[in-house]
C-alpha cells in the first residue's frame, strides 16, 4: 500500500497520557494554537454522556472494527479497558500530505505502533504532578464509581511506566498548571517544526 505519510511535509503529533491527566484539554488547546487537525478515532466502546459521535469518536461495532482493521484502514489500534480503539489511516495521510499538523490522542500501545511505522512522528506524554494528584483528579471527574476509579488509577500507573520504558516519547510534560503545560506543549511542537524546516 503506498504510504503518503512517509514522504509528507506535515507533522504527526502523538499526545498520550493516563486518564485524568488533562491530555484531551491540552491536545485541543494545541490544536487551536497551531491550526492543527484532530484525528477522530474509531472505538467499539459505547458513547458516554459527554461524547459527541463523529466529533470525539466514531462509535462502531466490533464487526465493523474488525473489518476496518483487516482491510488495513487503521494506522494503529489497541485494546483499552476491554474496548477497541483505532486511528483511521486516510485522514492522517491526507492531512500530512497537505502539510498540516495532525494530532493523535492515543495510548502507549498505539504510539509504539505509529512510531515504528513512522519514526518521524513527534510524541508527547503528559504526566500528573504526582500519583496522589492523579487519584484526586480521577475522583473529581465523577465519571466512574470507586472500583472503576481504582482500575483507571492502576492502569494509569502502568501506562506511565510503559511510556517511560518505551523510549519513544520525545518529551514528558508535567501538567502541574494547565496554562503552563499547554504553553510547554505548543513550544515543543513549534521548536520541532522549526528544527525540521532548518
Ligand atoms: P476514553 O475511552 O477514556 O475516551 O479513552 C481511553 C484511552 O484510549 C485513552 O488513553 C485514549 O488516549 C485512548 N485512545 C483513544 N483513541 C485511541 C486510538 O485511536 N488508538 C489508541 N491506541 N488509543 C486510543
JSON list of C-alpha atoms and ligand atoms in Angstrom, two decimals:
[
{"chain": "A", "resi": 1, "resn": "UNK", "atom": "CA", "xyz": [0.00, 0.00, 0.00]},
{"chain": "A", "resi": 2, "resn": "UNK", "atom": "CA", "xyz": [1.51, 3.43, -0.88]},
{"chain": "A", "resi": 3, "resn": "UNK", "atom": "CA", "xyz": [2.20, 5.36, 2.28]},
{"chain": "A", "resi": 4, "resn": "UNK", "atom": "CA", "xyz": [1.84, 9.11, 1.83]},
{"chain": "A", "resi": 5, "resn": "UNK", "atom": "CA", "xyz": [2.83, 9.69, 5.45]},
{"chain": "A", "resi": 6, "resn": "UNK", "atom": "CA", "xyz": [6.39, 8.53, 4.79]},
{"chain": "A", "resi": 7, "resn": "UNK", "atom": "CA", "xyz": [7.12, 11.47, 2.50]},
{"chain": "A", "resi": 8, "resn": "UNK", "atom": "CA", "xyz": [4.79, 14.05, 3.98]},
{"chain": "A", "resi": 9, "resn": "UNK", "atom": "CA", "xyz": [5.56, 17.65, 4.83]},
{"chain": "A", "resi": 10, "resn": "UNK", "atom": "CA", "xyz": [3.21, 17.83, 7.81]},
{"chain": "A", "resi": 11, "resn": "UNK", "atom": "CA", "xyz": [3.84, 16.79, 11.38]},
{"chain": "A", "resi": 12, "resn": "UNK", "atom": "CA", "xyz": [2.26, 13.81, 13.03]},
{"chain": "A", "resi": 13, "resn": "UNK", "atom": "CA", "xyz": [1.88, 14.70, 16.71]},
{"chain": "A", "resi": 14, "resn": "UNK", "atom": "CA", "xyz": [1.11, 11.97, 19.23]},
{"chain": "A", "resi": 15, "resn": "UNK", "atom": "CA", "xyz": [-0.23, 13.04, 22.62]},
{"chain": "A", "resi": 16, "resn": "UNK", "atom": "CA", "xyz": [-0.53, 10.33, 25.26]},
{"chain": "A", "resi": 17, "resn": "UNK", "atom": "CA", "xyz": [-1.04, 10.26, 29.00]},
{"chain": "A", "resi": 18, "resn": "UNK", "atom": "CA", "xyz": [-3.06, 8.46, 31.62]},
{"chain": "A", "resi": 19, "resn": "UNK", "atom": "CA", "xyz": [-6.79, 9.12, 32.19]},
{"chain": "A", "resi": 20, "resn": "UNK", "atom": "CA", "xyz": [-7.41, 12.20, 34.28]},
{"chain": "A", "resi": 21, "resn": "UNK", "atom": "CA", "xyz": [-4.15, 13.92, 33.41]},
{"chain": "A", "resi": 22, "resn": "UNK", "atom": "CA", "xyz": [-5.78, 16.60, 31.26]},
{"chain": "A", "resi": 23, "resn": "UNK", "atom": "CA", "xyz": [-4.39, 15.38, 27.93]},
{"chain": "A", "resi": 24, "resn": "UNK", "atom": "CA", "xyz": [-7.60, 15.96, 25.97]},
{"chain": "A", "resi": 25, "resn": "UNK", "atom": "CA", "xyz": [-7.76, 19.59, 27.10]},
{"chain": "A", "resi": 26, "resn": "UNK", "atom": "CA", "xyz": [-4.09, 20.09, 26.27]},
{"chain": "A", "resi": 27, "resn": "UNK", "atom": "CA", "xyz": [-4.46, 18.36, 22.89]},
{"chain": "A", "resi": 28, "resn": "UNK", "atom": "CA", "xyz": [-7.39, 20.61, 21.90]},
{"chain": "A", "resi": 29, "resn": "UNK", "atom": "CA", "xyz": [-5.55, 23.75, 23.02]},
{"chain": "A", "resi": 30, "resn": "UNK", "atom": "CA", "xyz": [-2.55, 22.71, 20.89]},
{"chain": "A", "resi": 31, "resn": "UNK", "atom": "CA", "xyz": [-4.94, 22.03, 18.01]},
{"chain": "A", "resi": 32, "resn": "UNK", "atom": "CA", "xyz": [-6.34, 25.57, 18.17]},
{"chain": "A", "resi": 33, "resn": "UNK", "atom": "CA", "xyz": [-2.99, 27.28, 18.67]},
{"chain": "A", "resi": 34, "resn": "UNK", "atom": "CA", "xyz": [-1.36, 25.52, 15.72]},
{"chain": "A", "resi": 35, "resn": "UNK", "atom": "CA", "xyz": [-4.40, 25.28, 13.45]},
{"chain": "A", "resi": 36, "resn": "UNK", "atom": "CA", "xyz": [-3.88, 21.54, 13.59]},
{"chain": "A", "resi": 37, "resn": "UNK", "atom": "CA", "xyz": [-6.31, 18.73, 12.77]},
{"chain": "A", "resi": 38, "resn": "UNK", "atom": "CA", "xyz": [-7.52, 16.33, 15.45]},
{"chain": "A", "resi": 39, "resn": "UNK", "atom": "CA", "xyz": [-7.75, 12.69, 14.42]},
{"chain": "A", "resi": 40, "resn": "UNK", "atom": "CA", "xyz": [-11.15, 11.19, 15.21]},
{"chain": "A", "resi": 41, "resn": "UNK", "atom": "CA", "xyz": [-10.62, 7.62, 16.40]},
{"chain": "A", "resi": 42, "resn": "UNK", "atom": "CA", "xyz": [-12.98, 4.73, 15.87]},
{"chain": "A", "resi": 43, "resn": "UNK", "atom": "CA", "xyz": [-13.98, 2.88, 19.02]},
{"chain": "A", "resi": 44, "resn": "UNK", "atom": "CA", "xyz": [-16.18, -0.03, 19.99]},
{"chain": "A", "resi": 45, "resn": "UNK", "atom": "CA", "xyz": [-16.93, 1.45, 23.41]},
{"chain": "A", "resi": 46, "resn": "UNK", "atom": "CA", "xyz": [-20.40, 2.90, 23.99]},
{"chain": "A", "resi": 47, "resn": "UNK", "atom": "CA", "xyz": [-20.72, 6.69, 23.83]},
{"chain": "A", "resi": 48, "resn": "UNK", "atom": "CA", "xyz": [-20.67, 8.34, 27.27]},
{"chain": "A", "resi": 49, "resn": "UNK", "atom": "CA", "xyz": [-22.93, 11.28, 28.23]},
{"chain": "A", "resi": 50, "resn": "UNK", "atom": "CA", "xyz": [-20.36, 13.91, 27.18]},
{"chain": "A", "resi": 51, "resn": "UNK", "atom": "CA", "xyz": [-19.34, 12.21, 23.93]},
{"chain": "A", "resi": 52, "resn": "UNK", "atom": "CA", "xyz": [-20.30, 13.75, 20.60]},
{"chain": "A", "resi": 53, "resn": "UNK", "atom": "CA", "xyz": [-20.48, 11.00, 17.95]},
{"chain": "A", "resi": 54, "resn": "UNK", "atom": "CA", "xyz": [-18.50, 11.92, 14.85]},
{"chain": "A", "resi": 55, "resn": "UNK", "atom": "CA", "xyz": [-16.66, 14.66, 16.78]},
{"chain": "A", "resi": 56, "resn": "UNK", "atom": "CA", "xyz": [-14.97, 12.95, 19.73]},
{"chain": "A", "resi": 57, "resn": "UNK", "atom": "CA", "xyz": [-15.11, 9.44, 18.30]},
{"chain": "A", "resi": 58, "resn": "UNK", "atom": "CA", "xyz": [-16.74, 7.42, 15.56]},
{"chain": "A", "resi": 59, "resn": "UNK", "atom": "CA", "xyz": [-18.63, 4.77, 17.55]},
{"chain": "A", "resi": 60, "resn": "UNK", "atom": "CA", "xyz": [-18.67, 1.50, 15.61]},
{"chain": "A", "resi": 61, "resn": "UNK", "atom": "CA", "xyz": [-19.49, -2.18, 16.22]},
{"chain": "A", "resi": 62, "resn": "UNK", "atom": "CA", "xyz": [-16.92, -4.91, 16.89]},
{"chain": "A", "resi": 63, "resn": "UNK", "atom": "CA", "xyz": [-17.66, -6.35, 13.43]},
{"chain": "A", "resi": 64, "resn": "UNK", "atom": "CA", "xyz": [-17.05, -3.05, 11.69]},
{"chain": "A", "resi": 65, "resn": "UNK", "atom": "CA", "xyz": [-13.88, -2.51, 13.71]},
{"chain": "A", "resi": 66, "resn": "UNK", "atom": "CA", "xyz": [-12.56, -5.95, 12.72]},
{"chain": "A", "resi": 67, "resn": "UNK", "atom": "CA", "xyz": [-13.42, -5.31, 9.06]},
{"chain": "A", "resi": 68, "resn": "UNK", "atom": "CA", "xyz": [-11.66, -1.93, 9.02]},
{"chain": "A", "resi": 69, "resn": "UNK", "atom": "CA", "xyz": [-8.62, -3.30, 10.82]},
{"chain": "A", "resi": 70, "resn": "UNK", "atom": "CA", "xyz": [-8.37, -6.30, 8.48]},
{"chain": "A", "resi": 71, "resn": "UNK", "atom": "CA", "xyz": [-8.74, -4.05, 5.43]},
{"chain": "A", "resi": 72, "resn": "UNK", "atom": "CA", "xyz": [-5.68, -2.05, 6.60]},
{"chain": "A", "resi": 73, "resn": "UNK", "atom": "CA", "xyz": [-7.81, 1.05, 7.21]},
{"chain": "A", "resi": 74, "resn": "UNK", "atom": "CA", "xyz": [-6.30, 1.68, 10.63]},
{"chain": "A", "resi": 75, "resn": "UNK", "atom": "CA", "xyz": [-2.87, 3.25, 11.12]},
{"chain": "A", "resi": 76, "resn": "UNK", "atom": "CA", "xyz": [-2.76, 1.70, 14.60]},
{"chain": "A", "resi": 77, "resn": "UNK", "atom": "CA", "xyz": [-5.15, 0.09, 17.00]},
{"chain": "A", "resi": 78, "resn": "UNK", "atom": "CA", "xyz": [-5.26, -1.08, 20.59]},
{"chain": "A", "resi": 79, "resn": "UNK", "atom": "CA", "xyz": [-7.49, -2.58, 23.21]},
{"chain": "A", "resi": 80, "resn": "UNK", "atom": "CA", "xyz": [-8.05, -0.31, 26.22]},
{"chain": "A", "resi": 81, "resn": "UNK", "atom": "CA", "xyz": [-10.32, -1.21, 29.15]},
{"chain": "A", "resi": 82, "resn": "UNK", "atom": "CA", "xyz": [-11.73, -4.11, 27.11]},
{"chain": "A", "resi": 83, "resn": "UNK", "atom": "CA", "xyz": [-12.70, -1.97, 24.09]},
{"chain": "A", "resi": 84, "resn": "UNK", "atom": "CA", "xyz": [-11.04, -1.46, 20.74]},
{"chain": "A", "resi": 85, "resn": "UNK", "atom": "CA", "xyz": [-9.74, 1.91, 19.60]},
{"chain": "A", "resi": 86, "resn": "UNK", "atom": "CA", "xyz": [-8.05, 2.77, 16.32]},
{"chain": "A", "resi": 87, "resn": "UNK", "atom": "CA", "xyz": [-6.85, 5.65, 14.16]},
{"chain": "A", "resi": 88, "resn": "UNK", "atom": "CA", "xyz": [-8.32, 5.83, 10.63]},
{"chain": "A", "resi": 89, "resn": "UNK", "atom": "CA", "xyz": [-5.37, 5.97, 8.24]},
{"chain": "A", "resi": 90, "resn": "UNK", "atom": "CA", "xyz": [-6.79, 8.02, 5.38]},
{"chain": "A", "resi": 91, "resn": "UNK", "atom": "CA", "xyz": [-7.40, 11.34, 7.20]},
{"chain": "A", "resi": 92, "resn": "UNK", "atom": "CA", "xyz": [-3.87, 11.16, 8.60]},
{"chain": "A", "resi": 93, "resn": "UNK", "atom": "CA", "xyz": [-2.37, 10.67, 5.15]},
{"chain": "A", "resi": 94, "resn": "UNK", "atom": "CA", "xyz": [-4.46, 13.49, 3.64]},
{"chain": "A", "resi": 95, "resn": "UNK", "atom": "CA", "xyz": [-3.65, 15.89, 6.41]},
{"chain": "A", "resi": 96, "resn": "UNK", "atom": "CA", "xyz": [0.08, 15.24, 6.33]},
{"chain": "A", "resi": 97, "resn": "UNK", "atom": "CA", "xyz": [0.15, 15.42, 2.54]},
{"chain": "A", "resi": 98, "resn": "UNK", "atom": "CA", "xyz": [-1.44, 18.88, 2.90]},
{"chain": "A", "resi": 99, "resn": "UNK", "atom": "CA", "xyz": [1.42, 19.89, 5.21]},
{"chain": "A", "resi": 100, "resn": "UNK", "atom": "CA", "xyz": [-0.72, 20.22, 8.34]},
{"chain": "A", "resi": 101, "resn": "UNK", "atom": "CA", "xyz": [-0.12, 19.15, 11.94]},
{"chain": "A", "resi": 102, "resn": "UNK", "atom": "CA", "xyz": [-2.21, 16.06, 12.72]},
{"chain": "A", "resi": 103, "resn": "UNK", "atom": "CA", "xyz": [-2.84, 15.23, 16.38]},
{"chain": "A", "resi": 104, "resn": "UNK", "atom": "CA", "xyz": [-3.37, 11.66, 17.54]},
{"chain": "A", "resi": 105, "resn": "UNK", "atom": "CA", "xyz": [-4.52, 11.34, 21.13]},
{"chain": "A", "resi": 106, "resn": "UNK", "atom": "CA", "xyz": [-3.73, 7.66, 21.62]},
{"chain": "A", "resi": 107, "resn": "UNK", "atom": "CA", "xyz": [-2.40, 5.32, 24.27]},
{"chain": "A", "resi": 108, "resn": "UNK", "atom": "CA", "xyz": [1.15, 3.97, 24.58]},
{"chain": "A", "resi": 109, "resn": "UNK", "atom": "CA", "xyz": [0.42, 0.71, 22.70]},
{"chain": "A", "resi": 110, "resn": "UNK", "atom": "CA", "xyz": [-0.83, 2.77, 19.74]},
{"chain": "A", "resi": 111, "resn": "UNK", "atom": "CA", "xyz": [2.02, 5.27, 19.97]},
{"chain": "A", "resi": 112, "resn": "UNK", "atom": "CA", "xyz": [4.58, 2.44, 19.78]},
{"chain": "A", "resi": 113, "resn": "UNK", "atom": "CA", "xyz": [2.92, 1.15, 16.59]},
{"chain": "A", "resi": 114, "resn": "UNK", "atom": "CA", "xyz": [2.86, 4.61, 14.99]},
{"chain": "A", "resi": 115, "resn": "UNK", "atom": "CA", "xyz": [6.49, 5.33, 15.87]},
{"chain": "A", "resi": 116, "resn": "UNK", "atom": "CA", "xyz": [7.62, 2.00, 14.45]},
{"chain": "A", "resi": 117, "resn": "UNK", "atom": "CA", "xyz": [5.83, 2.72, 11.15]},
{"chain": "A", "resi": 118, "resn": "UNK", "atom": "CA", "xyz": [6.51, 6.44, 11.07]},
{"chain": "A", "resi": 119, "resn": "UNK", "atom": "CA", "xyz": [9.60, 7.22, 13.14]},
{"chain": "A", "resi": 120, "resn": "UNK", "atom": "CA", "xyz": [9.30, 10.91, 12.20]},
{"chain": "A", "resi": 121, "resn": "UNK", "atom": "CA", "xyz": [6.15, 11.21, 14.34]},
{"chain": "A", "resi": 122, "resn": "UNK", "atom": "CA", "xyz": [6.65, 13.55, 17.32]},
{"chain": "A", "resi": 123, "resn": "UNK", "atom": "CA", "xyz": [5.37, 12.19, 20.61]},
{"chain": "A", "resi": 124, "resn": "UNK", "atom": "CA", "xyz": [4.49, 13.96, 23.86]},
{"chain": "A", "resi": 125, "resn": "UNK", "atom": "CA", "xyz": [3.45, 12.27, 27.09]},
{"chain": "A", "resi": 126, "resn": "UNK", "atom": "CA", "xyz": [1.52, 14.22, 29.72]},
{"chain": "A", "resi": 127, "resn": "UNK", "atom": "CA", "xyz": [2.34, 13.38, 33.33]},
{"chain": "A", "resi": 128, "resn": "UNK", "atom": "CA", "xyz": [0.45, 14.23, 36.52]},
{"chain": "A", "resi": 129, "resn": "UNK", "atom": "CA", "xyz": [2.42, 16.20, 39.16]},
{"chain": "A", "resi": 130, "resn": "UNK", "atom": "CA", "xyz": [2.15, 13.15, 41.45]},
{"chain": "A", "resi": 131, "resn": "UNK", "atom": "CA", "xyz": [0.24, 9.89, 41.81]},
{"chain": "A", "resi": 132, "resn": "UNK", "atom": "CA", "xyz": [-1.90, 11.38, 44.59]},
{"chain": "A", "resi": 133, "resn": "UNK", "atom": "CA", "xyz": [-2.92, 14.33, 42.40]},
{"chain": "A", "resi": 134, "resn": "UNK", "atom": "CA", "xyz": [-3.88, 11.90, 39.64]},
{"chain": "A", "resi": 135, "resn": "UNK", "atom": "CA", "xyz": [-6.04, 9.86, 42.02]},
{"chain": "A", "resi": 136, "resn": "UNK", "atom": "CA", "xyz": [-7.75, 13.06, 43.27]},
{"chain": "A", "resi": 137, "resn": "UNK", "atom": "CA", "xyz": [-8.42, 14.17, 39.67]},
{"chain": "A", "resi": 138, "resn": "UNK", "atom": "CA", "xyz": [-9.90, 10.79, 38.72]},
{"chain": "A", "resi": 139, "resn": "UNK", "atom": "CA", "xyz": [-12.25, 11.07, 41.73]},
{"chain": "A", "resi": 140, "resn": "UNK", "atom": "CA", "xyz": [-13.22, 14.67, 40.90]},
{"chain": "A", "resi": 141, "resn": "UNK", "atom": "CA", "xyz": [-14.31, 13.79, 37.37]},
{"chain": "A", "resi": 142, "resn": "UNK", "atom": "CA", "xyz": [-17.26, 11.92, 38.90]},
{"chain": "A", "resi": 143, "resn": "UNK", "atom": "CA", "xyz": [-17.35, 9.79, 35.77]},
{"chain": "A", "resi": 144, "resn": "UNK", "atom": "CA", "xyz": [-16.78, 6.43, 37.44]},
{"chain": "A", "resi": 145, "resn": "UNK", "atom": "CA", "xyz": [-17.56, 4.54, 40.64]},
{"chain": "A", "resi": 146, "resn": "UNK", "atom": "CA", "xyz": [-14.72, 3.83, 43.12]},
{"chain": "A", "resi": 147, "resn": "UNK", "atom": "CA", "xyz": [-13.92, 0.40, 41.63]},
{"chain": "A", "resi": 148, "resn": "UNK", "atom": "CA", "xyz": [-13.59, 1.91, 38.15]},
{"chain": "A", "resi": 149, "resn": "UNK", "atom": "CA", "xyz": [-11.50, 4.78, 39.58]},
{"chain": "A", "resi": 150, "resn": "UNK", "atom": "CA", "xyz": [-9.11, 2.27, 41.16]},
{"chain": "A", "resi": 151, "resn": "UNK", "atom": "CA", "xyz": [-8.89, 0.36, 37.86]},
{"chain": "A", "resi": 152, "resn": "UNK", "atom": "CA", "xyz": [-8.11, 3.56, 35.97]},
{"chain": "A", "resi": 153, "resn": "UNK", "atom": "CA", "xyz": [-5.56, 4.55, 38.63]},
{"chain": "A", "resi": 154, "resn": "UNK", "atom": "CA", "xyz": [-3.76, 1.18, 38.40]},
{"chain": "A", "resi": 155, "resn": "UNK", "atom": "CA", "xyz": [-3.84, 1.39, 34.60]},
{"chain": "A", "resi": 156, "resn": "UNK", "atom": "CA", "xyz": [-2.54, 4.97, 34.75]},
{"chain": "A", "resi": 157, "resn": "UNK", "atom": "CA", "xyz": [0.50, 3.97, 36.80]},
{"chain": "A", "resi": 158, "resn": "UNK", "atom": "CA", "xyz": [1.16, 1.10, 34.40]},
{"chain": "A", "resi": 159, "resn": "UNK", "atom": "CA", "xyz": [0.77, 3.43, 31.39]},
{"chain": "A", "resi": 160, "resn": "UNK", "atom": "CA", "xyz": [3.31, 5.90, 32.83]},
{"chain": "A", "resi": 161, "resn": "UNK", "atom": "CA", "xyz": [5.83, 3.09, 33.50]},
{"chain": "A", "resi": 162, "resn": "UNK", "atom": "CA", "xyz": [5.29, 1.69, 29.99]},
{"chain": "A", "resi": 163, "resn": "UNK", "atom": "CA", "xyz": [5.71, 5.13, 28.41]},
{"chain": "A", "resi": 164, "resn": "UNK", "atom": "CA", "xyz": [8.99, 5.72, 30.22]},
{"chain": "A", "resi": 165, "resn": "UNK", "atom": "CA", "xyz": [10.29, 2.26, 29.33]},
{"chain": "A", "resi": 166, "resn": "UNK", "atom": "CA", "xyz": [9.25, 2.52, 25.66]},
{"chain": "A", "resi": 167, "resn": "UNK", "atom": "CA", "xyz": [11.82, 5.17, 24.76]},
{"chain": "A", "resi": 168, "resn": "UNK", "atom": "CA", "xyz": [9.54, 6.56, 22.03]},
{"chain": "A", "resi": 169, "resn": "UNK", "atom": "CA", "xyz": [8.43, 9.84, 23.64]},
{"chain": "A", "resi": 170, "resn": "UNK", "atom": "CA", "xyz": [10.25, 12.98, 22.60]},
{"chain": "A", "resi": 171, "resn": "UNK", "atom": "CA", "xyz": [9.19, 14.84, 25.75]},
{"chain": "A", "resi": 172, "resn": "UNK", "atom": "CA", "xyz": [7.35, 14.34, 29.04]},
{"chain": "A", "resi": 173, "resn": "UNK", "atom": "CA", "xyz": [5.29, 17.32, 30.16]},
{"chain": "A", "resi": 174, "resn": "UNK", "atom": "CA", "xyz": [4.09, 17.61, 33.75]},
{"chain": "A", "resi": 175, "resn": "UNK", "atom": "CA", "xyz": [0.59, 19.08, 33.98]},
{"chain": "A", "resi": 176, "resn": "UNK", "atom": "CA", "xyz": [1.03, 20.89, 37.29]},
{"chain": "A", "resi": 177, "resn": "UNK", "atom": "CA", "xyz": [-0.56, 24.07, 35.92]},
{"chain": "A", "resi": 178, "resn": "UNK", "atom": "CA", "xyz": [-2.74, 23.79, 32.82]},
{"chain": "A", "resi": 179, "resn": "UNK", "atom": "CA", "xyz": [-1.69, 27.08, 31.18]},
{"chain": "A", "resi": 180, "resn": "UNK", "atom": "CA", "xyz": [1.99, 26.29, 31.69]},
{"chain": "A", "resi": 181, "resn": "UNK", "atom": "CA", "xyz": [1.60, 22.73, 30.38]},
{"chain": "A", "resi": 182, "resn": "UNK", "atom": "CA", "xyz": [-0.33, 23.94, 27.29]},
{"chain": "A", "resi": 183, "resn": "UNK", "atom": "CA", "xyz": [2.40, 26.50, 26.58]},
{"chain": "A", "resi": 184, "resn": "UNK", "atom": "CA", "xyz": [5.14, 23.91, 27.00]},
{"chain": "A", "resi": 185, "resn": "UNK", "atom": "CA", "xyz": [3.38, 21.55, 24.58]},
{"chain": "A", "resi": 186, "resn": "UNK", "atom": "CA", "xyz": [2.97, 24.35, 22.00]},
{"chain": "A", "resi": 187, "resn": "UNK", "atom": "CA", "xyz": [6.61, 25.45, 22.45]},
{"chain": "A", "resi": 188, "resn": "UNK", "atom": "CA", "xyz": [7.87, 21.89, 21.99]},
{"chain": "A", "resi": 189, "resn": "UNK", "atom": "CA", "xyz": [5.90, 21.38, 18.78]},
{"chain": "A", "resi": 190, "resn": "UNK", "atom": "CA", "xyz": [6.91, 24.78, 17.37]},
{"chain": "A", "resi": 191, "resn": "UNK", "atom": "CA", "xyz": [10.56, 24.04, 18.14]},
{"chain": "A", "resi": 192, "resn": "UNK", "atom": "CA", "xyz": [10.24, 20.72, 16.34]},
{"chain": "A", "resi": 193, "resn": "UNK", "atom": "CA", "xyz": [8.59, 22.38, 13.31]},
{"chain": "A", "resi": 194, "resn": "UNK", "atom": "CA", "xyz": [11.43, 24.94, 13.16]},
{"chain": "A", "resi": 195, "resn": "UNK", "atom": "CA", "xyz": [14.03, 22.18, 13.51]},
{"chain": "A", "resi": 196, "resn": "UNK", "atom": "CA", "xyz": [12.51, 20.35, 10.55]},
{"chain": "A", "resi": 197, "resn": "UNK", "atom": "CA", "xyz": [12.38, 23.45, 8.39]},
{"chain": "A", "resi": 198, "resn": "UNK", "atom": "CA", "xyz": [16.04, 24.26, 9.01]},
{"chain": "B", "resi": 1, "resn": "LIG", "atom": "P1", "xyz": [-11.59, 7.05, 26.60]},
{"chain": "B", "resi": 1, "resn": "LIG", "atom": "O1", "xyz": [-12.47, 5.85, 26.42]},
{"chain": "B", "resi": 1, "resn": "LIG", "atom": "O2", "xyz": [-11.44, 7.45, 28.06]},
{"chain": "B", "resi": 1, "resn": "LIG", "atom": "O3", "xyz": [-12.01, 8.19, 25.72]},
{"chain": "B", "resi": 1, "resn": "LIG", "atom": "O4", "xyz": [-10.12, 6.65, 26.13]},
{"chain": "B", "resi": 1, "resn": "LIG", "atom": "C1", "xyz": [-9.42, 5.62, 26.74]},
{"chain": "B", "resi": 1, "resn": "LIG", "atom": "C2", "xyz": [-7.98, 5.57, 26.23]},
{"chain": "B", "resi": 1, "resn": "LIG", "atom": "O5", "xyz": [-7.93, 5.20, 24.86]},
{"chain": "B", "resi": 1, "resn": "LIG", "atom": "C3", "xyz": [-7.23, 6.90, 26.32]},
{"chain": "B", "resi": 1, "resn": "LIG", "atom": "O6", "xyz": [-5.93, 6.64, 26.88]},
{"chain": "B", "resi": 1, "resn": "LIG", "atom": "C4", "xyz": [-7.08, 7.34, 24.90]},
{"chain": "B", "resi": 1, "resn": "LIG", "atom": "O7", "xyz": [-5.91, 8.11, 24.69]},
{"chain": "B", "resi": 1, "resn": "LIG", "atom": "C5", "xyz": [-7.00, 6.01, 24.19]},
{"chain": "B", "resi": 1, "resn": "LIG", "atom": "N1", "xyz": [-7.39, 6.11, 22.77]},
{"chain": "B", "resi": 1, "resn": "LIG", "atom": "C6", "xyz": [-8.38, 6.86, 22.24]},
{"chain": "B", "resi": 1, "resn": "LIG", "atom": "N2", "xyz": [-8.42, 6.71, 20.91]},
{"chain": "B", "resi": 1, "resn": "LIG", "atom": "C7", "xyz": [-7.41, 5.86, 20.60]},
{"chain": "B", "resi": 1, "resn": "LIG", "atom": "C8", "xyz": [-6.93, 5.32, 19.35]},
{"chain": "B", "resi": 1, "resn": "LIG", "atom": "O8", "xyz": [-7.42, 5.58, 18.26]},
{"chain": "B", "resi": 1, "resn": "LIG", "atom": "N3", "xyz": [-5.88, 4.46, 19.44]},
{"chain": "B", "resi": 1, "resn": "LIG", "atom": "C9", "xyz": [-5.29, 4.12, 20.62]},
{"chain": "B", "resi": 1, "resn": "LIG", "atom": "N4", "xyz": [-4.26, 3.29, 20.58]},
{"chain": "B", "resi": 1, "resn": "LIG", "atom": "N5", "xyz": [-5.72, 4.61, 21.80]},
{"chain": "B", "resi": 1, "resn": "LIG", "atom": "C10", "xyz": [-6.76, 5.46, 21.78]}
]
